[in-house]
């Protein structure tokens, strides 16, 4: 109940402040961090470590199995942890999440032109 | 120029369709993937591998250095890659990015109550 | 006591068979694996996943801390897990551990000639 | 030619000094490091980062492929890098490679008793 209530609080605040979804997520993460006084630990290098650790916890869901046999509930939680730390690292550098992803898509579009990359899993330097 | 143009295309489409930012990012990623016919390679297990590989490329920016000495431009690109694969894996499971992060914050709030976790970097099972 | 006994068994066998240390480690790992009928899970790709997962468990010992504050006992166990899976993957390909490391040292010696690399943490392509 | 010569030098030294193979590998790694004055960068935390980075470069050999389609030559080199950093981290803590692996096998034998673990890929806490 407390949980649902707090999520509603974030969403009401988002509505009042006309925040975008990504801004809303960021605010919820910063509030969680600041209430615990954890900014002191969150330097960029350790946030990069945290992303790696969570990424491996995600990977563990698939260890010795095929993709289909992973537990979606656990995948969901590990993926959420990765995203949370990735958003916090973006915030540390004042990166705009949407902008950096769209920019990288552009850059990858040049490294992997459709006519060469279509249907191929090769790395750009092997195409 | 082509780059700016294509980003504008995504944004115009987003405006017309009243997409949220996250939906907009997802559509750009799917378009990039589908133009290259890469869905065949993107099973959930390999997407989890890709997230790990990109996370280590991010980590490499901090290797043998302090957080301040990392190159922000490279950090930005590696972080974008992590986010891109994380969004694609979320899409594979039909997870709603905002929902799964807010849910995880709630769950972590229970594991790390403010009164016990404030100012401490200990893991929940050591608090 | 059982533990000490079993370690002694490995070492006695090693002595009788004039095994090298690395061969001895390999035999102990294979015996452990075969007693549990785990070879069926240990394909090379999943062994690479396992190495990554254990490597992140090692990394977690340093998260939010300086190198000195990590617990050596836990570092020891995580490092042993990484080495165990690395030896098992080497065995899968019939790689000789000593040879592949000495060969890689030679290759790195060419990428990082002393006169250019001395005292520098730069990557070979930035030297 | 230089390469073969240097490997022979390590092996001659090893023979003269009656070094074990593992000691021989360690000496070759330390010599490589010290000639480049790299000990200053090799604190335990960054060595753990290096192990993770190399582990992901290994993982990349299997990305979007089945185990059989990975290039054994590249696998060999990435595995050698992981082992090299793992040996250097062990040296930093004065761990004996053989001892820590045999100890961990014992510990895992208790977590995964044959009668429960045989033929199962489950984690010990799910057995």
Short mmCIF file of N, CA and C in Angstrom, two decimals, chain A residues 2-4 6-7 10-11 20-25 28-29 32 34-38 40-41 43-45 47-49 51-52 55-59 62-68 70-73 75-87 89-90 93 95-110 112-114 117-123, chain B residues 2-4 6-7 10-11 20-25 28-29 32 34-38 40-41 43-45 47-49 51-52 55-59 62-68 70-73 75-87 89-90 93 95-110 112-114 117-123:
data_model
loop_
_atom_site.label_atom_id
_atom_site.label_comp_id
_atom_site.label_asym_id
_atom_site.label_seq_id
_atom_site.Cartn_x
_atom_site.Cartn_y
_atom_site.Cartn_z
N UNK A 2 1.83 1.25 0.94
CA UNK A 2 2.81 2.33 0.96
C UNK A 2 3.45 2.47 -0.41
N UNK A 3 3.72 1.33 -1.01
CA UNK A 3 4.39 1.34 -2.32
C UNK A 3 3.56 2.05 -3.37
N UNK A 4 2.32 1.59 -3.47
CA UNK A 4 1.44 2.18 -4.48
C UNK A 4 1.30 3.67 -4.23
N UNK A 6 3.46 5.67 -2.82
CA UNK A 6 4.63 6.47 -3.19
C UNK A 6 4.76 6.61 -4.71
N UNK A 7 4.45 5.52 -5.43
CA UNK A 7 4.48 5.64 -6.90
C UNK A 7 3.50 6.69 -7.36
N UNK A 10 5.00 10.15 -6.93
CA UNK A 10 5.90 10.51 -8.02
C UNK A 10 5.11 10.95 -9.24
N UNK A 11 4.04 10.19 -9.52
CA UNK A 11 3.30 10.46 -10.74
C UNK A 11 2.49 11.74 -10.65
N UNK A 20 8.66 15.15 -18.07
CA UNK A 20 8.65 14.02 -19.00
C UNK A 20 8.88 12.77 -18.15
N UNK A 21 8.58 11.62 -18.76
CA UNK A 21 8.79 10.34 -18.06
C UNK A 21 10.22 10.19 -17.56
N UNK A 22 11.17 10.53 -18.42
CA UNK A 22 12.58 10.32 -18.06
C UNK A 22 12.96 11.23 -16.89
N UNK A 23 12.46 12.44 -16.92
CA UNK A 23 12.71 13.36 -15.81
C UNK A 23 12.09 12.80 -14.52
N UNK A 24 10.92 12.23 -14.68
CA UNK A 24 10.20 11.64 -13.54
C UNK A 24 11.02 10.50 -12.92
N UNK A 25 11.55 9.62 -13.77
CA UNK A 25 12.38 8.50 -13.29
C UNK A 25 13.60 9.06 -12.56
N UNK A 28 12.77 10.38 -9.13
CA UNK A 28 12.52 9.30 -8.17
C UNK A 28 13.84 8.69 -7.71
N UNK A 29 14.78 8.52 -8.66
CA UNK A 29 16.10 7.94 -8.31
C UNK A 29 16.89 8.87 -7.40
N UNK A 32 15.42 8.87 -3.86
CA UNK A 32 15.83 7.64 -3.17
C UNK A 32 17.28 7.76 -2.70
N UNK A 34 19.11 10.54 -2.27
CA UNK A 34 19.38 11.63 -1.32
C UNK A 34 18.82 11.34 0.07
N UNK A 35 17.66 10.66 0.11
CA UNK A 35 17.11 10.28 1.42
C UNK A 35 18.10 9.41 2.21
N UNK A 36 18.92 8.64 1.48
CA UNK A 36 19.89 7.74 2.14
C UNK A 36 21.29 8.34 2.23
N UNK A 37 21.43 9.57 1.72
CA UNK A 37 22.73 10.27 1.77
C UNK A 37 23.80 9.43 1.05
N UNK A 38 23.45 8.93 -0.09
CA UNK A 38 24.36 8.03 -0.82
C UNK A 38 25.15 8.74 -1.93
N UNK A 40 27.53 10.61 -1.73
CA UNK A 40 28.96 10.54 -1.40
C UNK A 40 29.65 9.30 -1.98
N UNK A 41 28.89 8.20 -2.17
CA UNK A 41 29.50 6.97 -2.70
C UNK A 41 29.45 6.93 -4.23
N UNK A 43 30.40 8.20 -7.05
CA UNK A 43 31.27 8.83 -8.05
C UNK A 43 31.10 8.04 -9.35
N UNK A 44 31.50 8.67 -10.45
CA UNK A 44 31.24 8.07 -11.77
C UNK A 44 31.90 6.69 -11.91
N UNK A 45 33.10 6.53 -11.37
CA UNK A 45 33.79 5.25 -11.53
C UNK A 45 33.03 4.13 -10.83
N UNK A 47 29.86 4.12 -10.06
CA UNK A 47 28.59 3.90 -10.77
C UNK A 47 28.82 2.97 -11.97
N UNK A 48 29.96 3.14 -12.64
CA UNK A 48 30.28 2.23 -13.75
C UNK A 48 30.49 0.80 -13.24
N UNK A 49 31.12 0.66 -12.07
CA UNK A 49 31.24 -0.67 -11.47
C UNK A 49 29.85 -1.24 -11.18
N UNK A 51 26.99 -0.62 -12.57
CA UNK A 51 26.32 -1.04 -13.82
C UNK A 51 26.84 -2.41 -14.25
N UNK A 52 28.14 -2.63 -14.15
CA UNK A 52 28.72 -3.92 -14.51
C UNK A 52 28.24 -5.05 -13.61
N UNK A 55 24.70 -5.81 -14.44
CA UNK A 55 24.64 -6.46 -15.77
C UNK A 55 24.98 -7.94 -15.66
N UNK A 56 25.89 -8.26 -14.76
CA UNK A 56 26.23 -9.67 -14.59
C UNK A 56 25.15 -10.42 -13.81
N UNK A 57 24.46 -9.70 -12.93
CA UNK A 57 23.33 -10.36 -12.25
C UNK A 57 22.23 -10.67 -13.26
N UNK A 58 22.08 -9.79 -14.24
CA UNK A 58 21.16 -10.09 -15.34
C UNK A 58 21.65 -11.31 -16.12
N UNK A 59 22.91 -11.31 -16.46
CA UNK A 59 23.50 -12.41 -17.24
C UNK A 59 23.30 -13.75 -16.53
N UNK A 62 20.54 -16.13 -17.27
CA UNK A 62 20.59 -16.93 -18.50
C UNK A 62 21.68 -18.01 -18.46
N UNK A 63 22.39 -18.10 -17.34
CA UNK A 63 23.53 -19.03 -17.26
C UNK A 63 23.07 -20.48 -17.32
N UNK A 64 23.74 -21.26 -18.13
CA UNK A 64 23.44 -22.70 -18.36
C UNK A 64 22.03 -22.92 -18.88
N UNK A 65 21.40 -21.90 -19.47
CA UNK A 65 20.03 -22.07 -20.00
C UNK A 65 19.89 -21.41 -21.36
N UNK A 66 18.78 -21.72 -22.00
CA UNK A 66 18.42 -20.97 -23.19
C UNK A 66 17.62 -19.74 -22.76
N UNK A 67 17.51 -18.77 -23.66
CA UNK A 67 16.85 -17.50 -23.37
C UNK A 67 15.45 -17.70 -22.77
N UNK A 68 14.75 -18.71 -23.28
CA UNK A 68 13.34 -18.92 -22.89
C UNK A 68 13.21 -19.37 -21.44
N UNK A 70 14.83 -18.37 -18.80
CA UNK A 70 15.09 -17.38 -17.75
C UNK A 70 13.77 -16.94 -17.11
N UNK A 71 13.84 -16.57 -15.86
CA UNK A 71 12.66 -16.13 -15.11
C UNK A 71 12.39 -14.64 -15.39
N UNK A 72 11.28 -14.32 -16.08
CA UNK A 72 11.04 -12.91 -16.48
C UNK A 72 10.98 -11.94 -15.29
N UNK A 73 10.48 -12.40 -14.16
CA UNK A 73 10.39 -11.52 -13.00
C UNK A 73 11.79 -11.10 -12.53
N UNK A 75 14.55 -11.21 -14.45
CA UNK A 75 15.12 -10.40 -15.53
C UNK A 75 14.67 -8.96 -15.35
N UNK A 76 13.41 -8.78 -15.07
CA UNK A 76 12.83 -7.44 -14.90
C UNK A 76 13.55 -6.65 -13.80
N UNK A 77 13.79 -7.32 -12.68
CA UNK A 77 14.44 -6.62 -11.56
C UNK A 77 15.90 -6.28 -11.86
N UNK A 78 16.59 -7.20 -12.48
CA UNK A 78 18.01 -6.92 -12.78
C UNK A 78 18.12 -5.82 -13.84
N UNK A 79 17.22 -5.87 -14.81
CA UNK A 79 17.23 -4.84 -15.85
C UNK A 79 16.91 -3.47 -15.25
N UNK A 80 15.99 -3.45 -14.31
CA UNK A 80 15.66 -2.18 -13.64
C UNK A 80 16.87 -1.62 -12.90
N UNK A 81 17.64 -2.50 -12.27
CA UNK A 81 18.85 -2.04 -11.56
C UNK A 81 19.88 -1.44 -12.52
N UNK A 82 20.07 -2.10 -13.64
CA UNK A 82 21.01 -1.57 -14.65
C UNK A 82 20.55 -0.19 -15.09
N UNK A 83 19.28 -0.08 -15.45
CA UNK A 83 18.74 1.19 -15.92
C UNK A 83 18.88 2.28 -14.85
N UNK A 84 18.61 1.90 -13.60
CA UNK A 84 18.69 2.89 -12.51
C UNK A 84 20.10 3.48 -12.41
N UNK A 85 21.10 2.60 -12.39
CA UNK A 85 22.47 3.12 -12.30
C UNK A 85 22.89 3.86 -13.57
N UNK A 86 22.39 3.41 -14.72
CA UNK A 86 22.72 4.11 -15.96
C UNK A 86 22.12 5.52 -15.96
N UNK A 87 20.90 5.65 -15.45
CA UNK A 87 20.28 6.97 -15.35
C UNK A 87 21.06 7.85 -14.36
N UNK A 89 24.24 7.65 -13.62
CA UNK A 89 25.51 8.06 -14.22
C UNK A 89 25.27 9.17 -15.25
N UNK A 90 24.19 9.03 -16.02
CA UNK A 90 23.85 10.09 -17.00
C UNK A 90 23.63 11.42 -16.26
N UNK A 93 26.77 13.34 -15.30
CA UNK A 93 27.41 14.08 -16.40
C UNK A 93 26.45 15.07 -17.08
N UNK A 95 24.00 14.31 -18.90
CA UNK A 95 23.63 13.83 -20.23
C UNK A 95 22.11 13.76 -20.32
N UNK A 96 21.58 14.09 -21.48
CA UNK A 96 20.15 13.91 -21.74
C UNK A 96 19.98 12.52 -22.38
N UNK A 97 19.28 11.65 -21.65
CA UNK A 97 19.14 10.25 -22.06
C UNK A 97 18.67 10.10 -23.51
N UNK A 98 17.62 10.83 -23.85
CA UNK A 98 17.08 10.68 -25.21
C UNK A 98 18.10 11.13 -26.24
N UNK A 99 18.72 12.26 -25.98
CA UNK A 99 19.70 12.78 -26.94
C UNK A 99 20.87 11.84 -27.17
N UNK A 100 21.41 11.29 -26.06
CA UNK A 100 22.62 10.47 -26.25
C UNK A 100 22.30 9.16 -26.98
N UNK A 101 21.10 8.64 -26.76
CA UNK A 101 20.75 7.40 -27.48
C UNK A 101 20.52 7.71 -28.96
N UNK A 102 19.78 8.78 -29.25
CA UNK A 102 19.53 9.10 -30.67
C UNK A 102 20.83 9.44 -31.40
N UNK A 103 21.71 10.14 -30.72
CA UNK A 103 23.03 10.43 -31.33
C UNK A 103 23.81 9.15 -31.63
N UNK A 104 23.75 8.19 -30.67
CA UNK A 104 24.51 6.95 -30.88
C UNK A 104 23.89 6.12 -32.01
N UNK A 105 22.57 6.17 -32.13
CA UNK A 105 21.93 5.47 -33.25
C UNK A 105 22.47 6.04 -34.57
N UNK A 106 22.57 7.36 -34.64
CA UNK A 106 23.12 7.99 -35.85
C UNK A 106 24.53 7.51 -36.14
N UNK A 107 25.34 7.52 -35.10
CA UNK A 107 26.74 7.11 -35.26
C UNK A 107 26.83 5.64 -35.71
N UNK A 108 26.00 4.80 -35.09
CA UNK A 108 26.00 3.38 -35.48
C UNK A 108 25.46 3.20 -36.89
N UNK A 109 24.55 4.06 -37.30
CA UNK A 109 24.00 3.97 -38.66
C UNK A 109 25.10 4.19 -39.69
N UNK A 110 26.08 5.03 -39.33
CA UNK A 110 27.21 5.25 -40.24
C UNK A 110 28.19 4.08 -40.21
N UNK A 112 27.39 1.02 -39.49
CA UNK A 112 26.69 -0.16 -40.01
C UNK A 112 25.68 0.26 -41.08
N UNK A 113 26.15 0.67 -42.27
CA UNK A 113 25.20 1.07 -43.31
C UNK A 113 24.31 -0.12 -43.70
N UNK A 114 23.04 0.15 -43.93
CA UNK A 114 22.05 -0.91 -44.19
C UNK A 114 22.54 -1.87 -45.26
N UNK A 117 25.31 -4.09 -43.70
CA UNK A 117 25.07 -4.75 -42.42
C UNK A 117 23.82 -5.63 -42.42
N UNK A 118 22.98 -5.46 -43.43
CA UNK A 118 21.69 -6.16 -43.41
C UNK A 118 21.85 -7.67 -43.28
N UNK A 119 21.25 -8.23 -42.25
CA UNK A 119 21.26 -9.67 -42.05
C UNK A 119 22.58 -10.23 -41.58
N UNK A 120 23.54 -9.36 -41.25
CA UNK A 120 24.84 -9.84 -40.81
C UNK A 120 25.11 -9.48 -39.35
N UNK A 121 25.67 -10.41 -38.58
CA UNK A 121 25.99 -10.14 -37.18
C UNK A 121 27.45 -9.75 -37.01
N UNK A 122 28.14 -9.49 -38.13
CA UNK A 122 29.56 -9.14 -38.05
C UNK A 122 29.79 -7.77 -37.42
N UNK A 123 30.94 -7.59 -36.82
CA UNK A 123 31.33 -6.30 -36.26
C UNK A 123 31.69 -5.36 -37.41
N UNK B 2 22.75 14.88 -42.47
CA UNK B 2 21.85 13.73 -42.52
C UNK B 2 21.45 13.34 -41.11
N UNK B 3 22.41 13.42 -40.20
CA UNK B 3 22.15 13.03 -38.82
C UNK B 3 21.07 13.88 -38.19
N UNK B 4 21.29 15.21 -38.28
CA UNK B 4 20.33 16.14 -37.67
C UNK B 4 18.96 15.90 -38.29
N UNK B 6 17.73 13.16 -39.55
CA UNK B 6 17.03 11.95 -39.11
C UNK B 6 16.53 12.09 -37.68
N UNK B 7 17.34 12.74 -36.82
CA UNK B 7 16.87 12.97 -35.45
C UNK B 7 15.59 13.80 -35.49
N UNK B 10 12.63 11.61 -36.29
CA UNK B 10 12.11 10.88 -35.13
C UNK B 10 11.26 11.80 -34.26
N UNK B 11 11.76 13.04 -34.08
CA UNK B 11 11.07 13.94 -33.16
C UNK B 11 9.75 14.44 -33.73
N UNK B 20 5.51 9.34 -25.95
CA UNK B 20 6.37 9.77 -24.85
C UNK B 20 7.81 9.63 -25.32
N UNK B 21 8.72 10.25 -24.59
CA UNK B 21 10.15 10.17 -24.91
C UNK B 21 10.64 8.74 -24.99
N UNK B 22 10.23 7.93 -24.03
CA UNK B 22 10.72 6.55 -23.98
C UNK B 22 10.20 5.75 -25.17
N UNK B 23 8.96 6.00 -25.53
CA UNK B 23 8.39 5.35 -26.72
C UNK B 23 9.15 5.80 -27.97
N UNK B 24 9.48 7.06 -27.99
CA UNK B 24 10.23 7.63 -29.11
C UNK B 24 11.60 6.95 -29.26
N UNK B 25 12.30 6.79 -28.15
CA UNK B 25 13.61 6.11 -28.17
C UNK B 25 13.44 4.68 -28.68
N UNK B 28 12.91 4.48 -32.38
CA UNK B 28 14.15 4.73 -33.14
C UNK B 28 15.04 3.49 -33.11
N UNK B 29 15.12 2.85 -31.96
CA UNK B 29 15.95 1.63 -31.83
C UNK B 29 15.40 0.50 -32.70
N UNK B 32 16.06 1.16 -36.39
CA UNK B 32 17.48 0.88 -36.69
C UNK B 32 17.70 -0.63 -36.81
N UNK B 34 15.41 -3.05 -37.33
CA UNK B 34 14.64 -3.71 -38.39
C UNK B 34 15.19 -3.41 -39.78
N UNK B 35 15.68 -2.18 -39.98
CA UNK B 35 16.29 -1.85 -41.28
C UNK B 35 17.46 -2.78 -41.59
N UNK B 36 18.14 -3.27 -40.52
CA UNK B 36 19.31 -4.15 -40.72
C UNK B 36 18.94 -5.63 -40.58
N UNK B 37 17.68 -5.90 -40.33
CA UNK B 37 17.21 -7.28 -40.20
C UNK B 37 17.98 -8.02 -39.08
N UNK B 38 18.13 -7.33 -37.96
CA UNK B 38 18.93 -7.86 -36.86
C UNK B 38 18.10 -8.53 -35.76
N UNK B 40 16.69 -11.25 -35.75
CA UNK B 40 17.06 -12.67 -35.70
C UNK B 40 18.20 -12.97 -34.72
N UNK B 41 19.09 -11.98 -34.50
CA UNK B 41 20.22 -12.20 -33.58
C UNK B 41 19.87 -11.81 -32.14
N UNK B 43 18.11 -12.39 -29.51
CA UNK B 43 17.38 -13.14 -28.47
C UNK B 43 17.78 -12.56 -27.12
N UNK B 44 16.96 -12.83 -26.10
CA UNK B 44 17.17 -12.19 -24.80
C UNK B 44 18.54 -12.51 -24.21
N UNK B 45 19.01 -13.73 -24.37
CA UNK B 45 20.30 -14.11 -23.79
C UNK B 45 21.43 -13.29 -24.41
N UNK B 47 21.17 -10.43 -25.93
CA UNK B 47 21.02 -9.02 -25.53
C UNK B 47 21.64 -8.80 -24.14
N UNK B 48 21.49 -9.78 -23.26
CA UNK B 48 22.11 -9.68 -21.93
C UNK B 48 23.64 -9.70 -22.07
N UNK B 49 24.16 -10.51 -22.98
CA UNK B 49 25.60 -10.50 -23.26
C UNK B 49 26.03 -9.12 -23.75
N UNK B 51 24.66 -6.21 -23.27
CA UNK B 51 24.66 -5.22 -22.18
C UNK B 51 25.94 -5.35 -21.36
N UNK B 52 26.35 -6.58 -21.09
CA UNK B 52 27.59 -6.80 -20.32
C UNK B 52 28.82 -6.31 -21.07
N UNK B 55 28.82 -2.59 -20.99
CA UNK B 55 29.11 -2.12 -19.62
C UNK B 55 30.60 -2.17 -19.32
N UNK B 56 31.28 -3.17 -19.88
CA UNK B 56 32.72 -3.26 -19.67
C UNK B 56 33.46 -2.24 -20.52
N UNK B 57 32.89 -1.89 -21.67
CA UNK B 57 33.53 -0.83 -22.46
C UNK B 57 33.41 0.50 -21.71
N UNK B 58 32.30 0.69 -21.03
CA UNK B 58 32.18 1.86 -20.14
C UNK B 58 33.22 1.79 -19.03
N UNK B 59 33.33 0.65 -18.39
CA UNK B 59 34.27 0.47 -17.27
C UNK B 59 35.70 0.78 -17.72
N UNK B 62 37.39 4.06 -17.22
CA UNK B 62 37.86 4.43 -15.87
C UNK B 62 39.06 3.60 -15.42
N UNK B 63 39.52 2.69 -16.27
CA UNK B 63 40.59 1.77 -15.86
C UNK B 63 41.90 2.52 -15.62
N UNK B 64 42.54 2.22 -14.53
CA UNK B 64 43.82 2.83 -14.09
C UNK B 64 43.70 4.34 -13.88
N UNK B 65 42.48 4.86 -13.70
CA UNK B 65 42.31 6.30 -13.51
C UNK B 65 41.30 6.59 -12.41
N UNK B 66 41.28 7.85 -12.03
CA UNK B 66 40.21 8.31 -11.13
C UNK B 66 39.03 8.73 -12.00
N UNK B 67 37.87 8.82 -11.38
CA UNK B 67 36.62 9.15 -12.09
C UNK B 67 36.77 10.41 -12.95
N UNK B 68 37.49 11.39 -12.45
CA UNK B 68 37.60 12.69 -13.13
C UNK B 68 38.39 12.60 -14.44
N UNK B 70 38.32 10.30 -16.73
CA UNK B 70 37.67 9.63 -17.86
C UNK B 70 37.23 10.67 -18.88
N UNK B 71 37.18 10.27 -20.14
CA UNK B 71 36.78 11.15 -21.24
C UNK B 71 35.25 11.17 -21.34
N UNK B 72 34.59 12.30 -21.04
CA UNK B 72 33.12 12.33 -21.02
C UNK B 72 32.48 11.96 -22.35
N UNK B 73 33.14 12.30 -23.44
CA UNK B 73 32.57 11.96 -24.76
C UNK B 73 32.49 10.44 -24.93
N UNK B 75 32.53 8.21 -22.41
CA UNK B 75 31.55 7.73 -21.41
C UNK B 75 30.15 7.83 -22.00
N UNK B 76 29.87 8.96 -22.62
CA UNK B 76 28.54 9.20 -23.20
C UNK B 76 28.16 8.12 -24.21
N UNK B 77 29.12 7.79 -25.08
CA UNK B 77 28.82 6.81 -26.13
C UNK B 77 28.63 5.40 -25.57
N UNK B 78 29.46 5.03 -24.59
CA UNK B 78 29.32 3.69 -24.02
C UNK B 78 28.02 3.58 -23.21
N UNK B 79 27.70 4.66 -22.51
CA UNK B 79 26.45 4.66 -21.73
C UNK B 79 25.24 4.55 -22.67
N UNK B 80 25.31 5.25 -23.80
CA UNK B 80 24.23 5.17 -24.78
C UNK B 80 24.05 3.74 -25.30
N UNK B 81 25.17 3.06 -25.52
CA UNK B 81 25.09 1.66 -25.98
C UNK B 81 24.42 0.76 -24.95
N UNK B 82 24.80 0.94 -23.69
CA UNK B 82 24.18 0.14 -22.62
C UNK B 82 22.67 0.39 -22.60
N UNK B 83 22.30 1.67 -22.62
CA UNK B 83 20.88 2.02 -22.57
C UNK B 83 20.14 1.45 -23.78
N UNK B 84 20.76 1.53 -24.94
CA UNK B 84 20.10 1.03 -26.15
C UNK B 84 19.77 -0.46 -26.02
N UNK B 85 20.76 -1.25 -25.59
CA UNK B 85 20.49 -2.69 -25.45
C UNK B 85 19.52 -2.96 -24.29
N UNK B 86 19.59 -2.16 -23.25
CA UNK B 86 18.66 -2.35 -22.13
C UNK B 86 17.23 -2.07 -22.58
N UNK B 87 17.06 -1.03 -23.39
CA UNK B 87 15.72 -0.72 -23.91
C UNK B 87 15.23 -1.85 -24.84
N UNK B 89 16.08 -5.01 -24.71
CA UNK B 89 15.72 -6.18 -23.91
C UNK B 89 14.37 -5.96 -23.22
N UNK B 90 14.15 -4.74 -22.73
CA UNK B 90 12.85 -4.42 -22.12
C UNK B 90 11.73 -4.63 -23.14
N UNK B 93 10.59 -8.22 -23.67
CA UNK B 93 9.71 -8.75 -22.63
C UNK B 93 8.45 -7.90 -22.43
N UNK B 95 8.36 -5.02 -21.17
CA UNK B 95 8.43 -4.29 -19.90
C UNK B 95 8.26 -2.79 -20.19
N UNK B 96 7.57 -2.11 -19.28
CA UNK B 96 7.46 -0.65 -19.34
C UNK B 96 8.61 -0.07 -18.51
N UNK B 97 9.52 0.61 -19.19
CA UNK B 97 10.75 1.12 -18.55
C UNK B 97 10.45 1.90 -17.25
N UNK B 98 9.52 2.83 -17.35
CA UNK B 98 9.24 3.67 -16.17
C UNK B 98 8.70 2.81 -15.03
N UNK B 99 7.78 1.95 -15.35
CA UNK B 99 7.18 1.09 -14.31
C UNK B 99 8.20 0.20 -13.62
N UNK B 100 9.07 -0.43 -14.41
CA UNK B 100 9.99 -1.39 -13.77
C UNK B 100 11.01 -0.66 -12.89
N UNK B 101 11.40 0.54 -13.29
CA UNK B 101 12.36 1.28 -12.43
C UNK B 101 11.66 1.74 -11.15
N UNK B 102 10.44 2.30 -11.29
CA UNK B 102 9.75 2.78 -10.08
C UNK B 102 9.44 1.61 -9.13
N UNK B 103 9.07 0.48 -9.70
CA UNK B 103 8.84 -0.72 -8.85
C UNK B 103 10.10 -1.15 -8.11
N UNK B 104 11.22 -1.09 -8.82
CA UNK B 104 12.48 -1.52 -8.19
C UNK B 104 12.90 -0.53 -7.09
N UNK B 105 12.64 0.75 -7.33
CA UNK B 105 12.93 1.73 -6.27
C UNK B 105 12.14 1.38 -5.02
N UNK B 106 10.88 1.03 -5.19
CA UNK B 106 10.05 0.64 -4.04
C UNK B 106 10.65 -0.57 -3.32
N UNK B 107 11.02 -1.55 -4.10
CA UNK B 107 11.57 -2.78 -3.53
C UNK B 107 12.87 -2.47 -2.77
N UNK B 108 13.71 -1.65 -3.38
CA UNK B 108 14.96 -1.28 -2.71
C UNK B 108 14.70 -0.43 -1.47
N UNK B 109 13.64 0.35 -1.51
CA UNK B 109 13.31 1.18 -0.34
C UNK B 109 13.00 0.29 0.87
N UNK B 110 12.44 -0.89 0.59
CA UNK B 110 12.16 -1.82 1.69
C UNK B 110 13.44 -2.54 2.16
N UNK B 112 16.43 -1.30 1.92
CA UNK B 112 17.33 -0.28 2.48
C UNK B 112 16.52 0.83 3.15
N UNK B 113 15.88 0.54 4.31
CA UNK B 113 15.10 1.60 4.96
C UNK B 113 16.02 2.76 5.36
N UNK B 114 15.50 3.98 5.19
CA UNK B 114 16.32 5.18 5.42
C UNK B 114 17.03 5.13 6.77
N UNK B 117 19.94 2.60 6.45
CA UNK B 117 20.87 2.69 5.32
C UNK B 117 21.52 4.07 5.18
N UNK B 118 20.98 5.05 5.90
CA UNK B 118 21.47 6.43 5.70
C UNK B 118 22.98 6.54 5.93
N UNK B 119 23.68 7.01 4.92
CA UNK B 119 25.12 7.26 5.04
C UNK B 119 25.97 6.00 5.03
N UNK B 120 25.35 4.84 4.79
CA UNK B 120 26.11 3.58 4.80
C UNK B 120 26.17 2.96 3.41
N UNK B 121 27.33 2.43 3.03
CA UNK B 121 27.48 1.78 1.73
C UNK B 121 27.35 0.27 1.85
N UNK B 122 26.94 -0.20 3.03
CA UNK B 122 26.83 -1.65 3.23
C UNK B 122 25.70 -2.27 2.41
N UNK B 123 25.85 -3.54 2.09
CA UNK B 123 24.81 -4.28 1.40
C UNK B 123 23.66 -4.58 2.37
#
